[in-house]
């Protein structure tokens, strides 16, 4: 409570200015982030992520070793028994498929854990447009601002929302109609 009393003394509570509100908000957020429960939770999340990464790397290594063993055993057989090139291609395609499945599983786990605690743009292109990806969405949004340089501004498309019965299955619920 002592910290709150100090904050009250610093701010005019009748009509606090925006700057004073932001200072108070920053103080409160910093206090919460420095608390031991939040630090413990952050450490637990970091440990779980590290364990997930180790598990993924282990699965990838196992798939590579399995393919290597199969190729070694095939190379030991008599020359006429097995077509080594065909066996190698089949083994490599199986390994790639298994590794892709492991990667997809890892990304699904990451997506499930992504709760949007921190949302930042993915990057910026040469025109100054920002690219965003939001949690639980598979699309990328492009933000064009007034400060965008040398980029031709296209008029905003009209959006027509379709009724549920008009919407075909496996299509988005909004149709864009160009002008």
XYZ file of C-alpha atoms in Angstrom:
179
model
C 0.000 0.000 0.000
C 2.943 2.300 0.512
C 3.666 2.238 -3.223
C 0.069 3.161 -4.000
C 0.206 6.070 -1.549
C 3.342 7.329 -3.296
C 1.559 7.051 -6.637
C -1.433 8.972 -5.306
C 0.864 11.734 -4.138
C 2.443 11.991 -7.596
C -0.777 12.217 -9.575
C -3.531 14.796 -9.426
C -6.542 12.537 -9.153
C -9.179 15.116 -9.988
C -8.145 15.353 -13.651
C -5.113 13.176 -14.358
C -3.278 13.960 -17.549
C -2.642 11.247 -20.121
C 1.048 11.245 -19.262
C 0.255 10.688 -15.567
C -2.071 7.822 -16.441
C 0.615 6.207 -18.587
C 3.227 6.572 -15.848
C 0.888 4.930 -13.350
C 0.030 2.148 -15.789
C 3.724 1.521 -16.470
C 4.428 1.394 -12.746
C 1.615 -1.108 -12.158
C 2.657 -3.325 -15.072
C 6.299 -3.295 -13.964
C 5.249 -4.177 -10.410
C 3.216 -7.130 -11.617
C 5.954 -8.354 -13.974
C 8.510 -8.249 -11.165
C 6.319 -10.263 -8.789
C 7.425 -13.787 -7.934
C 4.309 -15.593 -9.275
C 4.762 -14.017 -12.703
C 8.478 -14.781 -12.726
C 7.763 -18.407 -11.752
C 5.147 -18.706 -14.498
C 7.530 -17.221 -17.079
C 10.243 -19.673 -16.023
C 7.771 -22.568 -16.281
C 6.719 -21.496 -19.781
C 10.358 -21.168 -20.856
C 11.171 -24.618 -19.442
C 8.173 -26.189 -21.188
C 9.179 -24.575 -24.477
C 12.749 -25.805 -24.091
C 11.491 -29.336 -23.357
C 9.239 -29.210 -26.418
C 12.163 -28.089 -28.584
C 14.367 -30.906 -27.254
C 11.590 -33.401 -27.966
C 11.253 -32.108 -31.531
C 15.011 -32.279 -32.134
C 15.067 -35.821 -30.728
C 12.286 -36.912 -33.096
C 14.132 -35.424 -36.088
C 17.347 -37.178 -35.066
C 15.508 -40.508 -34.708
C 14.039 -40.205 -38.211
C 17.477 -39.468 -39.689
C 19.108 -42.372 -37.848
C 16.327 -44.740 -38.917
C 16.835 -43.793 -42.570
C 20.607 -44.143 -42.215
C 20.241 -47.650 -40.723
C 17.920 -48.732 -43.526
C 20.351 -47.471 -46.158
C 23.310 -49.204 -44.505
C 21.436 -52.508 -44.292
C 20.379 -52.190 -47.945
C 23.955 -51.453 -49.026
C 25.180 -54.669 -47.328
C 22.873 -56.856 -49.407
C 23.985 -58.468 -52.635
C 24.035 -56.180 -55.681
C 21.170 -57.950 -57.465
C 18.791 -58.164 -54.468
C 17.907 -54.500 -53.978
C 17.970 -51.512 -56.303
C 19.897 -49.175 -54.015
C 18.862 -45.946 -55.790
C 15.146 -46.776 -55.557
C 15.498 -47.866 -51.928
C 17.425 -44.660 -51.110
C 14.781 -42.438 -52.738
C 11.980 -44.267 -50.917
C 13.795 -43.994 -47.597
C 14.524 -40.280 -48.066
C 10.925 -39.496 -49.051
C 9.671 -41.410 -45.961
C 12.133 -39.499 -43.767
C 10.999 -36.158 -45.215
C 7.364 -37.097 -44.650
C 8.044 -38.098 -41.033
C 10.071 -34.965 -40.401
C 7.285 -32.832 -41.910
C 4.772 -34.521 -39.611
C 7.013 -33.836 -36.597
C 7.379 -30.195 -37.670
C 3.606 -29.825 -38.135
C 3.000 -31.299 -34.700
C 5.506 -28.888 -33.167
C 3.897 -25.900 -34.892
C 0.436 -27.004 -33.733
C 1.725 -27.116 -30.164
C 3.204 -23.646 -30.559
C -0.077 -22.339 -32.019
C -2.060 -23.793 -29.121
C 0.190 -22.054 -26.609
C 0.142 -18.733 -28.488
C -2.247 -16.604 -26.448
C -1.263 -13.244 -27.875
C 0.554 -11.846 -24.869
C 2.758 -9.793 -27.160
C 1.695 -8.812 -30.643
C 4.333 -7.261 -32.864
C 4.537 -6.871 -36.643
C 6.388 -9.604 -38.529
C 8.275 -7.040 -40.537
C 8.148 -4.216 -43.013
C 8.625 -4.128 -46.772
C 10.351 -1.506 -48.902
C 7.148 0.545 -49.129
C 6.839 0.815 -45.347
C 3.867 -1.535 -45.085
C 3.696 -3.578 -41.889
C 2.899 -7.300 -41.932
C 0.979 -8.731 -38.971
C 0.044 -12.226 -37.831
C -2.365 -12.589 -34.949
C -2.773 -15.561 -32.618
C -5.183 -18.294 -33.674
C -5.391 -16.900 -37.201
C -3.666 -18.436 -40.181
C -3.617 -15.349 -42.393
C -1.254 -12.400 -42.573
C -2.561 -8.837 -42.478
C -0.896 -5.982 -44.354
C -1.088 -2.506 -42.846
C -0.726 0.399 -45.241
C -0.284 3.728 -43.509
C -0.291 7.328 -44.676
C 3.502 7.311 -44.374
C 3.842 4.493 -46.890
C 6.342 5.628 -49.501
C 5.863 5.287 -53.256
C 3.162 2.660 -52.924
C 0.145 3.008 -55.177
C -2.904 3.344 -52.947
C -5.805 1.251 -54.213
C -9.341 2.193 -53.316
C -10.811 0.169 -50.485
C -12.871 -2.805 -51.750
C -16.504 -3.121 -50.771
C -17.244 -6.109 -48.565
C -20.519 -7.952 -48.806
C -21.322 -10.382 -46.031
C -23.113 -13.492 -47.187
C -25.920 -15.100 -45.281
C -25.121 -18.451 -43.736
C -27.402 -20.299 -46.137
C -25.851 -18.489 -49.131
C -22.317 -19.367 -48.021
C -20.937 -22.455 -49.731
C -19.026 -24.837 -47.474
C -15.240 -24.455 -47.151
C -15.290 -20.801 -48.266
C -14.805 -17.577 -46.331
C -17.900 -15.870 -44.968
C -17.198 -12.582 -46.729
C -16.961 -11.980 -50.441
C -14.957 -9.043 -51.751
C -16.530 -7.161 -54.615
C -14.095 -5.086 -56.641
C -15.162 -1.655 -57.746
